Coordinates of N, CA and C in Angstrom, one line a residue:
X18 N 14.1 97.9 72.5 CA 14.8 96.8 73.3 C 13.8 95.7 73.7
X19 N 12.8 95.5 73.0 CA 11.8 94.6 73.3 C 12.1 93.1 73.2
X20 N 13.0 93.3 72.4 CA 13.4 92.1 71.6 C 14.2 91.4 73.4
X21 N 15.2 92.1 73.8 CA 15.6 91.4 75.2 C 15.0 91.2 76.3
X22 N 13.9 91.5 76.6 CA 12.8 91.3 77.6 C 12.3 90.0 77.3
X23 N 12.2 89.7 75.4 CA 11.8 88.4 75.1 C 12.5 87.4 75.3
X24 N 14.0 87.4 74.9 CA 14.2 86.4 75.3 C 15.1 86.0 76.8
X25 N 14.7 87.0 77.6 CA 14.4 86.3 79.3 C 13.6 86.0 79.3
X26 N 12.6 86.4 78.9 CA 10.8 85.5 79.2 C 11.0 84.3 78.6
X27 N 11.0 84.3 77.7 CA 11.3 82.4 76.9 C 12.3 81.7 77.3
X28 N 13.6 82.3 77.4 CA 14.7 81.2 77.6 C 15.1 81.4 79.1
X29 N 14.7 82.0 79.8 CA 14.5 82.1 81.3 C 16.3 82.2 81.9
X30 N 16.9 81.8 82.7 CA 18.0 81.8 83.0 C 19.1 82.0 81.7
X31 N 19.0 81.0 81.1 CA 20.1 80.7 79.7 C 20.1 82.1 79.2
X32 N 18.6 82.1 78.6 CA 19.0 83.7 77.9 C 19.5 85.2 78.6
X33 N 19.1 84.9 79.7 CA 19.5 86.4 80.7 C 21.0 86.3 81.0
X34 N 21.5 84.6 80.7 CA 22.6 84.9 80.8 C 23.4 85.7 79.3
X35 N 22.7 84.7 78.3 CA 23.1 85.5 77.1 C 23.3 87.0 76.6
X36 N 21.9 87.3 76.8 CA 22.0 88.7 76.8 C 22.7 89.8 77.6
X37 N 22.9 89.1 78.8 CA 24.2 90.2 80.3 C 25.3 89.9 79.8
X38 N 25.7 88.9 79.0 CA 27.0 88.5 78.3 C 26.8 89.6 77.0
X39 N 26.0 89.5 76.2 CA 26.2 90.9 75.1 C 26.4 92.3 75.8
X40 N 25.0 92.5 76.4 CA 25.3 93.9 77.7 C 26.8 94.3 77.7
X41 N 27.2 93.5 78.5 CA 29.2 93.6 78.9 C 29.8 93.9 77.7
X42 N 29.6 93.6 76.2 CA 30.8 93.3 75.1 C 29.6 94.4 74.3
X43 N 28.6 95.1 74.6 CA 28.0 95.8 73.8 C 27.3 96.6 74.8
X44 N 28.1 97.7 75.3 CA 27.2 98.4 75.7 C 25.9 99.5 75.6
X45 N 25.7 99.6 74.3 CA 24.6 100.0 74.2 C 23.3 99.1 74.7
X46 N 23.8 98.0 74.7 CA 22.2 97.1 75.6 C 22.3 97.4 76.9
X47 N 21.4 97.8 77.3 CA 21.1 98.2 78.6 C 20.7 97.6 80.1
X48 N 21.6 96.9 80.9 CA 21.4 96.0 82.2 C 20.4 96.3 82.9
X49 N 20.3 97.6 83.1 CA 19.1 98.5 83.4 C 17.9 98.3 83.3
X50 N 17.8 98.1 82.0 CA 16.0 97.0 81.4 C 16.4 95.7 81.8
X51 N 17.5 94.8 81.4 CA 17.4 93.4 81.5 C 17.3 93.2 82.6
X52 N 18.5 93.2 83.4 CA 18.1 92.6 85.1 C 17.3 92.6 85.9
X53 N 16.9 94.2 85.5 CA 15.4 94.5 86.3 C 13.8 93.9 86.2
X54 N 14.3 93.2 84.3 CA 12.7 92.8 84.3 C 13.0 91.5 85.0
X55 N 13.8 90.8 84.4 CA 14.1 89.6 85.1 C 13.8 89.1 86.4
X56 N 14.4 90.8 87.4 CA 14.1 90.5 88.9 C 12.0 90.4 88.5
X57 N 11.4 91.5 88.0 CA 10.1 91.3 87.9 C 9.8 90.1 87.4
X58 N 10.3 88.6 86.5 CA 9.5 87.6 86.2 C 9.8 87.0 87.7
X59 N 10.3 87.6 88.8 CA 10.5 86.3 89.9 C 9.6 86.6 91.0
X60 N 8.6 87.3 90.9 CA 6.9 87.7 91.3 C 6.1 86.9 91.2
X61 N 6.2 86.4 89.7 CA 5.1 85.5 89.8 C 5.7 83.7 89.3
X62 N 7.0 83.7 89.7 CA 7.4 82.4 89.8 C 7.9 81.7 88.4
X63 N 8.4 82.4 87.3 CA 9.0 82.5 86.4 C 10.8 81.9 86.7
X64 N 11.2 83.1 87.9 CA 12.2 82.6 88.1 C 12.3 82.9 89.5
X65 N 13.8 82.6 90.2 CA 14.2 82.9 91.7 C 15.0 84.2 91.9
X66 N 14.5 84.8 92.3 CA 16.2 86.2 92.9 C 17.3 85.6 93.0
X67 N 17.8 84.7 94.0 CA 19.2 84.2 94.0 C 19.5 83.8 92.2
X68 N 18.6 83.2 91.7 CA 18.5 82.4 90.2 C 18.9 83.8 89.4
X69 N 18.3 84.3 89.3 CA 18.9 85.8 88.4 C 19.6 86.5 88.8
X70 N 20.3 86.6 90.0 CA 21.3 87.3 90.5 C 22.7 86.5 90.0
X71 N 22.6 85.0 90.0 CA 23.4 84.4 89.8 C 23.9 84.2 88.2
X72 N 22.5 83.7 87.3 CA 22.8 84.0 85.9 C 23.0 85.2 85.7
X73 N 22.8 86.4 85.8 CA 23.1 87.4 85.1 C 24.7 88.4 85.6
X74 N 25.2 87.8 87.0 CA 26.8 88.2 87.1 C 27.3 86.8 86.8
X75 N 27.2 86.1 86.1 CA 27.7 84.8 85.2 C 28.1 85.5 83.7
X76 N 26.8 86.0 83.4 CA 26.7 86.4 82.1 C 28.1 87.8 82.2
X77 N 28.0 88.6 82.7 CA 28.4 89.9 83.2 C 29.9 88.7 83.0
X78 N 30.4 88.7 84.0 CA 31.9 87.7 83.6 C 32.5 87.2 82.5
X79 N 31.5 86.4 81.9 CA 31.6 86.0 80.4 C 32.0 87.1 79.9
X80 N 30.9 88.0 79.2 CA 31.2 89.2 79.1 C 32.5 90.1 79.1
X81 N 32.8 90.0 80.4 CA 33.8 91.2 80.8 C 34.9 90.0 80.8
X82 N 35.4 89.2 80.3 CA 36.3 88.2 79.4 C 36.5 88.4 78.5
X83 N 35.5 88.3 77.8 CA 35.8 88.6 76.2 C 36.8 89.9 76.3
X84 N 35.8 91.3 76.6 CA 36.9 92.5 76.9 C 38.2 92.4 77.6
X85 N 38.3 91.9 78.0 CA 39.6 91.3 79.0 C 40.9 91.0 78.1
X86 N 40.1 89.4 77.7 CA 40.7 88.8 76.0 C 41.8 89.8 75.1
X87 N 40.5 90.5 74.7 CA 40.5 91.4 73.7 C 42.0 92.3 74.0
X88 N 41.6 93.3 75.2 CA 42.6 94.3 75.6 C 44.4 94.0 75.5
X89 N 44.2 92.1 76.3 CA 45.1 91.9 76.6 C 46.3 90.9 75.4
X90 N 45.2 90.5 74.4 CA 45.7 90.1 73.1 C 46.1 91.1 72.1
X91 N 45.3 92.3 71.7 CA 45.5 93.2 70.9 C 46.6 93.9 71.2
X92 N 46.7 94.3 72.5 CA 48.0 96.0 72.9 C 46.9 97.0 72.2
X93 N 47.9 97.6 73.0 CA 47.3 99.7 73.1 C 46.7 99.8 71.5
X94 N 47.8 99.6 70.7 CA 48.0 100.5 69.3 C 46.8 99.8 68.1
X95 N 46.9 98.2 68.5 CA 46.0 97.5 67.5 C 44.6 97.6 68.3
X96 N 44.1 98.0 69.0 CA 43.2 97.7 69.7 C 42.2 99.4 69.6
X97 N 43.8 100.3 69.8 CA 42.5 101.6 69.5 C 42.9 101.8 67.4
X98 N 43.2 100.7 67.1 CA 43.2 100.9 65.2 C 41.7 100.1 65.2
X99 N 41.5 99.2 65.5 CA 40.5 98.4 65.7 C 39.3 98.8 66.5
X100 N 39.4 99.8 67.3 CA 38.0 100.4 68.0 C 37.3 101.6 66.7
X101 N 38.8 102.4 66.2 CA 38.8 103.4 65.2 C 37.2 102.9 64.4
X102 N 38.3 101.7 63.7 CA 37.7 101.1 62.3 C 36.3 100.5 62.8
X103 N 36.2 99.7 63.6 CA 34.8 99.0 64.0 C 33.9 99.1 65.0
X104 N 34.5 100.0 66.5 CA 33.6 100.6 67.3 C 32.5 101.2 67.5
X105 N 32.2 101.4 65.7 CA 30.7 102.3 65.7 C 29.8 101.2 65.6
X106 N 30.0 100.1 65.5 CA 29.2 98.6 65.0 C 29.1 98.4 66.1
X107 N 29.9 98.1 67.7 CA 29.5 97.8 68.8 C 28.9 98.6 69.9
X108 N 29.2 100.2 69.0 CA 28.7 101.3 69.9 C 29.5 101.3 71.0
X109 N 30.7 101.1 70.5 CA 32.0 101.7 71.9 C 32.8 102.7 70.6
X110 N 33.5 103.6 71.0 CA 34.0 104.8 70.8 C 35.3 104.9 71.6
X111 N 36.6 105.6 70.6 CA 37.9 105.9 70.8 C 38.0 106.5 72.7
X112 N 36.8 107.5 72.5 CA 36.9 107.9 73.8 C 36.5 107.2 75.3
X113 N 35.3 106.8 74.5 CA 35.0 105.6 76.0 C 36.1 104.5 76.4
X114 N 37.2 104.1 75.2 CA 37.9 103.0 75.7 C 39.3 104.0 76.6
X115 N 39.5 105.5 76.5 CA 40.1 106.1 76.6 C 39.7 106.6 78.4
X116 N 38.4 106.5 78.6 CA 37.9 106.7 80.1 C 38.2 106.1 80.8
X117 N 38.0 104.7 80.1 CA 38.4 103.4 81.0 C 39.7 103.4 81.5
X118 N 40.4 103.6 80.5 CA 41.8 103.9 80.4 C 42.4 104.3 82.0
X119 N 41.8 105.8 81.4 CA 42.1 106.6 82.5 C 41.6 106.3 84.3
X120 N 40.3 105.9 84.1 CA 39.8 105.5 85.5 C 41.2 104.4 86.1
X121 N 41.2 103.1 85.0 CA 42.6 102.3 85.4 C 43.2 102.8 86.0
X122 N 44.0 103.8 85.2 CA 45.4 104.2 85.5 C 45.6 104.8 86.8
X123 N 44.3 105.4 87.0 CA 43.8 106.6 88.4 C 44.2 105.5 89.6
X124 N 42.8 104.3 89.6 CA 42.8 103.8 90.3 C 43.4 102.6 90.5
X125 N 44.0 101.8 89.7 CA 45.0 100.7 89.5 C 44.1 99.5 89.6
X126 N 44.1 98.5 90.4 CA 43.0 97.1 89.9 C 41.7 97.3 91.3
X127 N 41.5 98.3 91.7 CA 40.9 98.6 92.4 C 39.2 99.2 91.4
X128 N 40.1 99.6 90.2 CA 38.7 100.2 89.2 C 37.9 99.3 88.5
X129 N 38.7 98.0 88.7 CA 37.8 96.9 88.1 C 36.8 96.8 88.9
X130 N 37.1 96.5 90.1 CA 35.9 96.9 91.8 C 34.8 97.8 91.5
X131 N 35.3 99.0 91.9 CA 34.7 100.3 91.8 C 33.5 100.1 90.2
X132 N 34.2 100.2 89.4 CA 33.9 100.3 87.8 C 33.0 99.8 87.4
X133 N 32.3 98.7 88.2 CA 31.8 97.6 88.1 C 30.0 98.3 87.9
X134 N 30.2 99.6 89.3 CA 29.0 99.9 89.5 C 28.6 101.3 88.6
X135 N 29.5 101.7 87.2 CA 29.4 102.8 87.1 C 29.1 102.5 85.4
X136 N 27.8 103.1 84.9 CA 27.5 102.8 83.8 C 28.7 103.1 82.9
X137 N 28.7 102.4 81.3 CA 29.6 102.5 80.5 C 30.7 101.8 81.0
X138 N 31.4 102.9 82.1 CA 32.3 102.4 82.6 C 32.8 101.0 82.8
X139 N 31.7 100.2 83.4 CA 31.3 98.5 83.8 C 32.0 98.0 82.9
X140 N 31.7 98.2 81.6 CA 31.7 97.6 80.5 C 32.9 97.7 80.1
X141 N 33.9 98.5 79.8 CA 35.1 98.7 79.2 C 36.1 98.8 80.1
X142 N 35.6 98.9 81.4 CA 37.1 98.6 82.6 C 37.6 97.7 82.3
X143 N 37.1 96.1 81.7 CA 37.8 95.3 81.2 C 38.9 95.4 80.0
X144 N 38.9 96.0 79.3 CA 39.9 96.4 78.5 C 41.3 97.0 78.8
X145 N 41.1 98.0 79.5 CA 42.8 98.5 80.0 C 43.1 97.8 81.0
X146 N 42.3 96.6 82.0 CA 42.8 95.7 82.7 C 43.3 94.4 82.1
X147 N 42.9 94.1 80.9 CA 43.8 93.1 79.9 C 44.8 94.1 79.6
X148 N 45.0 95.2 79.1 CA 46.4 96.0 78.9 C 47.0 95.8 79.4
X149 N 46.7 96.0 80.8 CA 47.9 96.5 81.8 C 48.4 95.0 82.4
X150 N 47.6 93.8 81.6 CA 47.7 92.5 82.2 C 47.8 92.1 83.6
X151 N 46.7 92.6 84.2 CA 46.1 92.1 85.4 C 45.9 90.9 85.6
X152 N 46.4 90.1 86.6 CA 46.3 88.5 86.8 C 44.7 88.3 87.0
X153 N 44.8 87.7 85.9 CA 43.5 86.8 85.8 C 42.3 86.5 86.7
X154 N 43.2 86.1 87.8 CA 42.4 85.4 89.5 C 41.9 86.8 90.1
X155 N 42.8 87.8 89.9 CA 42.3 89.2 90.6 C 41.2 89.9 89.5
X156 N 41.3 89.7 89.0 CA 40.4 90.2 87.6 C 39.1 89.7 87.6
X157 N 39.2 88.6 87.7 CA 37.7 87.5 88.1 C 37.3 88.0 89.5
X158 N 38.3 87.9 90.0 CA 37.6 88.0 91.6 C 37.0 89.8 91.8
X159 N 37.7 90.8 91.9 CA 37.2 91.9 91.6 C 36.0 91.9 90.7
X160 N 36.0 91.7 89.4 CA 34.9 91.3 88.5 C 33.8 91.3 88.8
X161 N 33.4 89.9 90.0 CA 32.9 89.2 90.5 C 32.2 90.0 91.3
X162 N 33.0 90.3 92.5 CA 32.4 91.1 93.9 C 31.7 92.4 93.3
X163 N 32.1 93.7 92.2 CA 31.7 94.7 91.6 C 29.8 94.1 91.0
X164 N 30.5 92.8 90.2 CA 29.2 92.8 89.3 C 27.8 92.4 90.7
X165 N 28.3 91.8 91.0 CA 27.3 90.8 91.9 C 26.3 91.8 92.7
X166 N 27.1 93.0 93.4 CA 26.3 94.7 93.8 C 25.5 95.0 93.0
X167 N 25.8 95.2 91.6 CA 25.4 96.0 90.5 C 24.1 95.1 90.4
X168 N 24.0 93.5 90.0 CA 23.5 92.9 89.4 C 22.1 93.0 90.9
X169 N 22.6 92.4 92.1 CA 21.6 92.8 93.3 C 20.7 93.7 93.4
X170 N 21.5 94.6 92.9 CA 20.0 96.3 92.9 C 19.5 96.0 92.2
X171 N 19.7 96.1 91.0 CA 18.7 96.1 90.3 C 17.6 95.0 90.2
X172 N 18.4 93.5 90.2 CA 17.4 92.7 90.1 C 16.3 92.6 91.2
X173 N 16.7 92.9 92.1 CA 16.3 93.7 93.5 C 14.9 94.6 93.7
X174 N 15.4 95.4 92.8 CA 14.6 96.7 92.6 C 13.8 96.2 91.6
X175 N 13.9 95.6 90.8 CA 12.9 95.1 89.8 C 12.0 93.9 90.4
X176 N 12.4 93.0 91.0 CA 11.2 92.3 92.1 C 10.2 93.3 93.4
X177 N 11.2 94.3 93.5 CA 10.1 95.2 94.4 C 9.0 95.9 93.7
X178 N 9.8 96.6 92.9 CA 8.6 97.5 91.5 C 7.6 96.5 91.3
X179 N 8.0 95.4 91.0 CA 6.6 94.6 90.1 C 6.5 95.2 88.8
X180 N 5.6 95.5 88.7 CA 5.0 95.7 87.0 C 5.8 97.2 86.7
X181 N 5.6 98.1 87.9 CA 6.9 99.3 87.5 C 8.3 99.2 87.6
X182 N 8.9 98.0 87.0 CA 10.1 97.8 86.8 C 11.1 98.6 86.3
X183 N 9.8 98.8 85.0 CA 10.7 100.5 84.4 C 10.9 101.8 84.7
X184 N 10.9 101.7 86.1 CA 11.3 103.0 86.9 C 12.6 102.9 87.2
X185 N 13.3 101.4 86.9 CA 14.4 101.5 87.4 C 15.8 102.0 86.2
X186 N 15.5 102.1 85.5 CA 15.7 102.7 84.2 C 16.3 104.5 84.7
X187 N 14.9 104.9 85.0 CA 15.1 106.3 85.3 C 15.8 106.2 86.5
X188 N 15.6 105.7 87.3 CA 16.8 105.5 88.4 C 18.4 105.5 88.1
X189 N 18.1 104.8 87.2 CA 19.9 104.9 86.8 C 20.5 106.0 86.1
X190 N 19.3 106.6 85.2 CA 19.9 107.6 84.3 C 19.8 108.5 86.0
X191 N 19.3 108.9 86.5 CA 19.3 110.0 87.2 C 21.1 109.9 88.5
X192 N 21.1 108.9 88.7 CA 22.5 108.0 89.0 C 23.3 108.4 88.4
X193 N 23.3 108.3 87.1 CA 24.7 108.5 85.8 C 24.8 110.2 85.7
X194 N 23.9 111.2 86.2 CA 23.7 112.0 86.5 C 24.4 112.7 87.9
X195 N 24.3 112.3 88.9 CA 24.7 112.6 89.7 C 26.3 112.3 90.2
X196 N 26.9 111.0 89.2 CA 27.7 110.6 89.3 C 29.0 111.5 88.1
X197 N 28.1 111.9 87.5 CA 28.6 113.3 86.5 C 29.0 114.7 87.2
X198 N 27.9 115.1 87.3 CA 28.1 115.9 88.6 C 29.3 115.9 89.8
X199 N 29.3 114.5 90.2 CA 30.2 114.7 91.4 C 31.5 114.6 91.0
X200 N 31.3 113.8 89.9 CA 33.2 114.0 88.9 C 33.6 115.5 88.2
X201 N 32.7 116.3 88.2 CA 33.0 117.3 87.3 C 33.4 118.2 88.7
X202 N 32.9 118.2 90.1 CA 32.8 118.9 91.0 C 34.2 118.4 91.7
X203 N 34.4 117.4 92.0 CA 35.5 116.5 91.9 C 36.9 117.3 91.4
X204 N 36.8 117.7 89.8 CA 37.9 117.9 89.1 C 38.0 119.8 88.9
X205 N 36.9 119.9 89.2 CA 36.9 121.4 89.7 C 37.9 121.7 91.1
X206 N 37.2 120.8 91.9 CA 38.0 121.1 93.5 C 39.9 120.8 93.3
X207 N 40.3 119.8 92.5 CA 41.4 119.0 92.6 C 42.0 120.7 91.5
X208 N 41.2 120.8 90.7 CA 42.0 122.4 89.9 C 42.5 123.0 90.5
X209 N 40.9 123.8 91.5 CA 41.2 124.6 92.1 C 42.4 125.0 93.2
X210 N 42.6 123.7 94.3 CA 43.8 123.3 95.4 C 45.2 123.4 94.1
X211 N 45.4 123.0 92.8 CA 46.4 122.8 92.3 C 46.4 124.5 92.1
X212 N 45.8 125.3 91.7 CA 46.1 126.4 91.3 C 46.3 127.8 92.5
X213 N 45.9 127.1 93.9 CA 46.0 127.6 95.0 C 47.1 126.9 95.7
X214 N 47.7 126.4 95.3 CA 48.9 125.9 95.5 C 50.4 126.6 94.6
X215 N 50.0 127.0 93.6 CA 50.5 127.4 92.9 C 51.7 128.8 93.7
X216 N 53.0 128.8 93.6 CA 53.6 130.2 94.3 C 53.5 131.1 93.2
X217 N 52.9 132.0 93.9 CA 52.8 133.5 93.0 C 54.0 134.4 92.6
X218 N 54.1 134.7 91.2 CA 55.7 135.3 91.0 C 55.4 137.0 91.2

């Protein structure tokens, strides 16, 4: 992923916007590296914190439009025929658009909020919120407030690290970790009350 570290360092704002705009519509590129080095070029006066906090939930928006677009042009049926057929090219999968799904449905336009801060997830909440055709202005604005958190820490944490920027990396994975955990513990407890609820014959 060297190649996106390069061009924030060259194209300074423009490109961090570009590349947090692919991030969003390709989540295999990882915000994780980008934002964080970013916050690290504003150390030594490359760029500003507010400056990269602001280009990179710009980009993040763009981004989570396009998915938006997408969800809300296509419908359910052409959309997962079309994840089927070409999802392996953008490195999204039948089931990740399927999580999103479900987070949606859980949480209603509240997961675009929430979702904002939760790897993968970030990225494809957009989609079953063009399904379910979520008004636009709430979509942006939730969007907005979610990305802007996400995009703070880290760029955040990557001006504090300095040159160990790439710790923030392991930070997240250990995050996406724990956030595993507490959903599987989560869906264990909600079982268990359902089946302790249950009247015995």
């Amino acid at each position: 992923m060297d190649w996106l570290t390069q061009v924030v360092e060259r194209w300074g704002y423009l490109g961090l916007v570009a590349v947090v705009a692919l991030e969003n519509v390709f989540p295999p590129i990882p915000s994780e590296v980008v934002i964080p080095f970013a916050g690290f070029l504003t150390t030594f006066g490359a760029l500003t914190l507010p400056g990269v906090i602001v280009a990179s939930t710009v980009g993040s928006l763009l981004g989570a439009m396009v998915l938006y677009g997408a969800g809300r042009a296509l419908g359910r049926r052409r959309l997962e025929a079309f994840t089927r057929r070409y999802g392996h090219y953008l490195g999204i999968h039948v089931e990740h658009v399927e999580k999103a799904e479900n987070w949606f449905s859980r949480y209603g336009s509240w997961a675009v909020l929430a979702g904002r801060v939760v790897p993968i997830v970030r990225s494809l909440i957009s989609i079953p919120a063009g399904l379910a055709e979520m008004p636009v202005a709430v979509f942006v604005l939730y969007t907005l407030a979610g990305t802007l958190v996400w995009n703070t820490a880290l760029a955040a944490a990557g001006a504090a690290l300095g040159a160990a920027w790439p710790l923030v990396e392991e930070w997240v994975r250990a995050y996406q970790h724990v956030l595993l955990v507490a959903a599987l513990a989560a869906a264990a407890a909600w079982l268990g009350l359902r089946l302790a609820g249950r009247p015995r014959r």
